[in-house]
Each structure stands twice: as structure tokens, then as C-alpha cells.
Amino acid sequence: MKHLVIVESPAKAKTIEKYLGKDFTVRSSYGHIRDLPEKGLGVDIEKNFTPTYEISPDKTAIVKELKKMSKEAENVWLATDDDREGEAISWHLKESLDLDDSKTKRIVFREITKNAILKAIQNPRKIDIDLVNAQQARRILDRLVGYELSPVLWKKVKSGLSAGRVQSVAVRLIVEREREIEKFQATSTFKITAQFEVGGGKTLIAELKDKISTETEAQAFLQSCIGAKFSIKNLEVKPAKKSPAPPFTTSTLQQEASRKLGFSVAQTMTIAQKLYEAGKITYMRTDSTNLSQEAIGAAAKEIEKAFGKNFVQSRQYKTKSETAQEAHEAIRPTDFSAHQVDGDRNEQRLYELIWKRAIASQMADAQLERTIATIDISTNPALFFAEGEVIKFEGFLKVYLEDTDEETDEEGTSKMLPPLRVGQDLPLLEMKALERFSRPPARYTEASLVKKLEELGIGRPSTYAPTISTILKRGYVVKENREGKERKYQEITLKNGKISAKTKTEIVGSEKAKLFPTDVAMVVNDFLQNHFESIVDYSFTAKVEKQFDEIAEGKQDWVKMIKNFYKDFHPKIEETEEIKKSEVVAHRELGIHPETGEKVFAKLGKYGAYVQIGEAGSDKKPIFAKLKKGQFLETITLQEALELFKLPREVGSYEGKTLTVAIGRFGPYVKMGNEFFSLGKDDDPYSITEERAIEIIEAKRKADSEKTIKTFPENPEVQVLNGRYGAYIKVGKQNVKIPKGKEPKTLTLEECLQLAQEQNDKEKTKSGSKKKS
């Protein structure tokens, strides 16, 4: 064998193999081949934090094969990813395979195309030990934090918890946002809009620039407009332009894929990885918005071909992040002429998003004409304004427009205004004063959390997805949809010279795929802030990231950096031994039960947060109830706690039997006699009515009747049923397949029992032959 090329992914190996000749053999290491041990610290603190690495048990065969092949090869090319993690994988391969320096070459590329691979082969280098040390420093520091701090949380809060430098800061952000929302008090103002007739069947909608504070003032304003004359006081027409967003970085791709495609951060990275390994896009872990001159030229050529020369406007973007590696490129297609790719639907959708964003970044600005009409009121010095926008030249808007996370009451972009002239009279059709409320800060989505972490300088492109996965898996955060609540608002209308007022209802506060902290997150966050402030301090965590960058650039010694961190961190671990668990775990006395005189508590237990009536050791056994979704230990009131004990509750009767609603192991249900019927996901067990309970019972009966094809009174254990995958026979607990050609409706009891026996005999024969072999 002349040349052995080692990459970390089998898909990447397959793509690269297409571009290299018969002298090259490409193999995959399937990611990292060795790491710190799963059990134990694996870091010798006394010997300058020397790590002990072990070959992963599932990689021993791969290492053995690669070692054999590398001995036979004239040259070994380490072609792992061009980042710290990739550099570390190459270094671990070199160490584990005992590779000879003289025949080991490190090559890097940021797109898997023939040109990029061949160019890399012509420009090999040595392993960059500074990049390796930066990765080692991150791994060792995170191991020290996790290994020493997690057991503290197990002892002081509850078992199974973990802490980490980036994950704990992410949790802090979500906890603090929840508390901001909890404290928020909405204030209302009145938005005044007017609809005018402009002739030719067209209307003009305008808005009072300043909102009005109170309902009384809103009423007074509309009153002042009765009989008023409205006219165009001024028309201002001015040119405007919109410029495209830069091509994607890892963070902006995650955000936009969430907004436009509904992808989670982890899903985006998995799909992007596939596209990269198939040679369709450049490397997807980057914080640079830079494009190579070759890419800029290729984009310009494709834009001219697809849209025309006047749509071309080449740009080079400067990344805002101080730590961005400008030598790297933004995420872009490897071939701009490929508007679409083969693959599953999600791969196609993500590729199209990347293509559009990259192409748009090299297209001309959109040229607009913005018109502002000022409308005079004869009886009031206030002015109405109407704004409109006309696109004179589409430019990049022909391809792409970036979404935002901002929640707004506005209906969307400005509309085109009808033809208007200064002095034109505007007959009033209708004027409305609509009560609007201030909004609390928005809860984080996965994408907006990534954006915030990036703004604070916390984490790097490779860390966002695993950080979010960890806090979800550990139960610090839940990602879910929550229903909104009803809210009343006032609408005052002036029409035909008369004012009318209505109280209307709207649903507000509904949440979709938002991140909510759990009680455990709040307790752990407070504990860490009280005793390990630096771990959850935003500026400290960002400073650590900068130190890793300095190590990667050869400007700082990694051992010295870890020593400085550990000398402050470890003593705090020892200090926490003195803290009693009762001082940490949330345990609130809410008050006294108004009827029994017993104390009512809110506590955090092994299985989550709950409330308790009564105390252990008293004559009467305490009773418990779990908190409802959206309730927190730190804010639940006595009244809310007592509400939780209203189950089980009787809601009425049906067919002479009592209907009881309760919550069981598998969720809320209604019980009728000895029968149980699960409530729907939108049913609240605390407020469900008799009527709704009967609906649930009848719906379940209907579904069951449609499921049953045939029964046998002489043997109730045998039934012919409709299942998810078609008809089948049920004999006791045994499910029996119905052979093709047999009509389920015509089966006799004897045939059912015979088929069951035949299936039993086959299974016994099969298991017997397995034992012999």
C-alpha cells in the first residue's frame, strides 16, 4: 500500500475516495479513538494535570486494523477536520498507532471537493500541537469541573445531576429569564388606527404615532374626532435600500434553520454534517462570515447566469466576533451552480437555505421607495401617519430574506400606499382604539439561546448543540409547547359619528418549542451562584474561552492556565462539605391548612417538586401532590398548593355510576365503576365537566367497538381485532397473525385456536434450534 488516508467519518471516507487514485486507501476512525477514562478522574493533578487516555472499548478493533495498515503504508495522511477537535483526533491517531514522523502527513481542507483534496495533498503539514493543547485544556478543565462539582450536587441536591462550565451558564440564562417573566407586570396602552376612503374603491390605513395611556384618554381622543375633517398634510417620498445578511456561520445557521425550518440545533448539525461529508457544503463548524475569492467569483458567475448581471454585487463580510478565525470560510455550497441536491427532504431543505443565504450575500441591494403620508385632523393637533414601501429593484430579495426572533404586534412589512396628493380630503370610514399590552421578555428557544451564548462569548461553534442536549437530558430544562391564557381587552370604535365600546377576549402567552427551567434548575443555579460564582459568571466563562483561543494560537501555556483555574476552584469544593443539604434544597413552608390546621410545605424530592400537607412523625400521615406544569417551588402560593389536593374529584354520574377524575401513574383519567378512561392532552383534570367526561367515555367506547371485528361468547378470551398493522387474533395475552387469504370476519373459534397453537409450535421449534446451535 502506497498511501493510507485516515478520516473520522465513513461518509467522508467514501466521498474522498472518489477523488483520489488507486494508490490511495481511505479509512475512517469513526470519530475519537481514545479519551479520558469513563470512570475516575483520569487527570494527574500532582503531575501538571497530565491526562491518562484510554482507547475506547468499541474502537480496539479499528485501532488494530489501522495500526496494521499504517505499518504497511509508505505514507499516512491524517485528514481529520480542520478545527481543534479534528487536530486532537489526528494527534490521538498518531500516538495510538505509533506513527513514524517521517511518513506521517497532516492535511486539512474545509470542503470535500476534488480541487480541495488534491490541493491539500500538495500542501501537507505537521500536527499543530497548539490546537491539540487547546482541545486538551478544554477537555481537562471540563473534566475537573464535572468530576469534582457533580458529586457535590448529588450530595447537596439530588443524585444524577451534573454541572459544567458552559451548561451551567446556559441554565442560568434560562432560569433568570423565567424569573424576569414571573416578576413582569404588563401595562396597557391604546393604539389608535383609522381607515380612510381614498376613492376608486381603495382605502388607506393610518396610525396615530403616539400610543394613548388610558381608556379615558382614548375615549376622549375619539370623541374629539367626531365630525372632524381629515386631509393629507404632507407626502414624503425617499429612496431606501436593504442589504443582504452575510453567509451563515454555525450559530446563524442554527438560528435560521430553527426559525424557517423548525429544526432543533442538534438536528441542524446532524443534517449539515451529512451535507459536508457528501461534498455539498463547506465545513459546518465555523464562526467566520468570510468567503474565499474563488467562492465570490463562482457566486457572481451563477448570479449573472440565473438572474442577470445587474443582480451581482460582490462583498466580503467582516466577522463581528473578535475570536473568529478569518482564515476559515462561512458555510456555503461547494458548487453554486447546484441549486438543489439529492438526499432526504430535510437535507434538501437545509441545503437550499444555505445556497440561498450564500448567493444572496453576493447579490445587489434591494432598492426601495418609501412613502410617508402625514394626515391632519381639523379638531385635534395630533397627526396620523401612513407608511408604504415600493420595491423598485428586487436585488437579493429575489432569493432570500432573513427572519428574526422578535415577537411583534405588527402585521408585517409596510404595504404599498394608494395614489395620494397633498391637500386631499380623506373621508373617515372607521377609527379604532385598541388596548394593547406590554410583553414580558421572550422565553428562549434553542436558537435564541445559541444567539445569546454567542453574544456573551460563551462556547464555540462545536459546543452549542451538545450543551443544549445536555441540559435537556439532565432534566434542568424542558422544551415544550404551552397553551396561552384568556385575556380581556377593550376596543373602542368611532363609526358614522358614533362611539361604541366592547370588551373582547384574546388568547395570549402561548409558547411553541420554548425552553422552560425545572425546579431542579432553579435550586442548582442558586447553589452554584452562592458557592461557585465563577462557574456561572458570564464574563468568567467568556474569559476562559479566550484563554483556550490563546492556547490555540501558542500565546499561553495550557498547564499554567489550568493551574490558575484549579487553585481557586478546588478550595471551594472542600468548603461545600460543611453545607447541610437542608440549607440547599428548596423547602418552603407555605402556611397552615385553613380546615385542618396542618402545615403546608413545598419541597423538592427525588422525583421532582411537590407540595405536602402535614409533617412526618405526626399522628396523621402526610399527603402529597405534584406541582402542575408551569408551577415553581419558589413562587407557588398556599392557595395554589391547596388546589392541587382537589383530586380525586367527583364530576357527576353516568349510567348510574359515579364519575371520578384523578391523576395516576400514566396521567389524568376519569373513572366510571371499574373502568378507566384517559383524559385528552388538552383536558384539565381540575376543571373538566361531567359533559366532557361522558364525551371521553363514549369516544373510547366507539374506538373500542371499531377495533373489535369478532368475539366468541363461548370463549371470551378469543377475539378478532383491528390493530395498527391490520387484523389479528388475540387469545388471552397471545397475539396471533392471520394468514393471507383468510377473511377475519369469517374465522371460527376452532380456526382461531388452531392458528394460535400452530404459532406456538413454530416458536417452540425456533427457540429449540437456537439453543442447540
GROMACS .gro file of C-alpha atoms in nm, residues 36 41-53 136-137 140-141 144 148 558-567 569-570:
model
   32
   36LEU     CA    1  -1.017   1.026   2.926
   41LEU     CA    2  -1.078   1.148   3.704
   42GLY     CA    3  -0.814   1.043   3.452
   43VAL     CA    4  -0.606   1.354   3.525
   44ASP     CA    5  -0.295   1.351   3.747
   45ILE     CA    6  -0.329   1.682   3.931
   46GLU     CA    7   0.007   1.643   4.109
   47LYS     CA    8   0.192   1.593   3.780
   48ASN     CA    9   0.091   1.909   3.596
   49PHE     CA   10  -0.258   1.780   3.520
   50THR     CA   11  -0.124   1.503   3.296
   51PRO     CA   12  -0.417   1.323   3.134
   52THR     CA   13  -0.447   0.946   3.105
   53TYR     CA   14  -0.605   0.847   2.775
  136GLN     CA   15  -0.686   1.910   2.577
  137ALA     CA   16  -0.720   2.213   2.804
  140ILE     CA   17  -0.934   1.854   3.115
  141LEU     CA   18  -1.088   2.169   3.264
  144LEU     CA   19  -1.219   1.870   3.658
  148GLU     CA   20  -1.546   1.746   4.138
  558TRP     CA   21  -0.220   2.523   2.882
  559VAL     CA   22  -0.085   2.375   3.208
  560LYS     CA   23  -0.041   2.722   3.360
  561MET     CA   24  -0.396   2.815   3.257
  562ILE     CA   25  -0.544   2.500   3.422
  563LYS     CA   26  -0.334   2.556   3.738
  564ASN     CA   27  -0.464   2.912   3.775
  565PHE     CA   28  -0.821   2.790   3.740
  566TYR     CA   29  -0.784   2.494   3.978
  567LYS     CA   30  -0.616   2.681   4.266
  569PHE     CA   31  -1.184   2.621   4.216
  570HIS     CA   32  -1.076   2.327   4.434
   0.00000   0.00000   0.00000
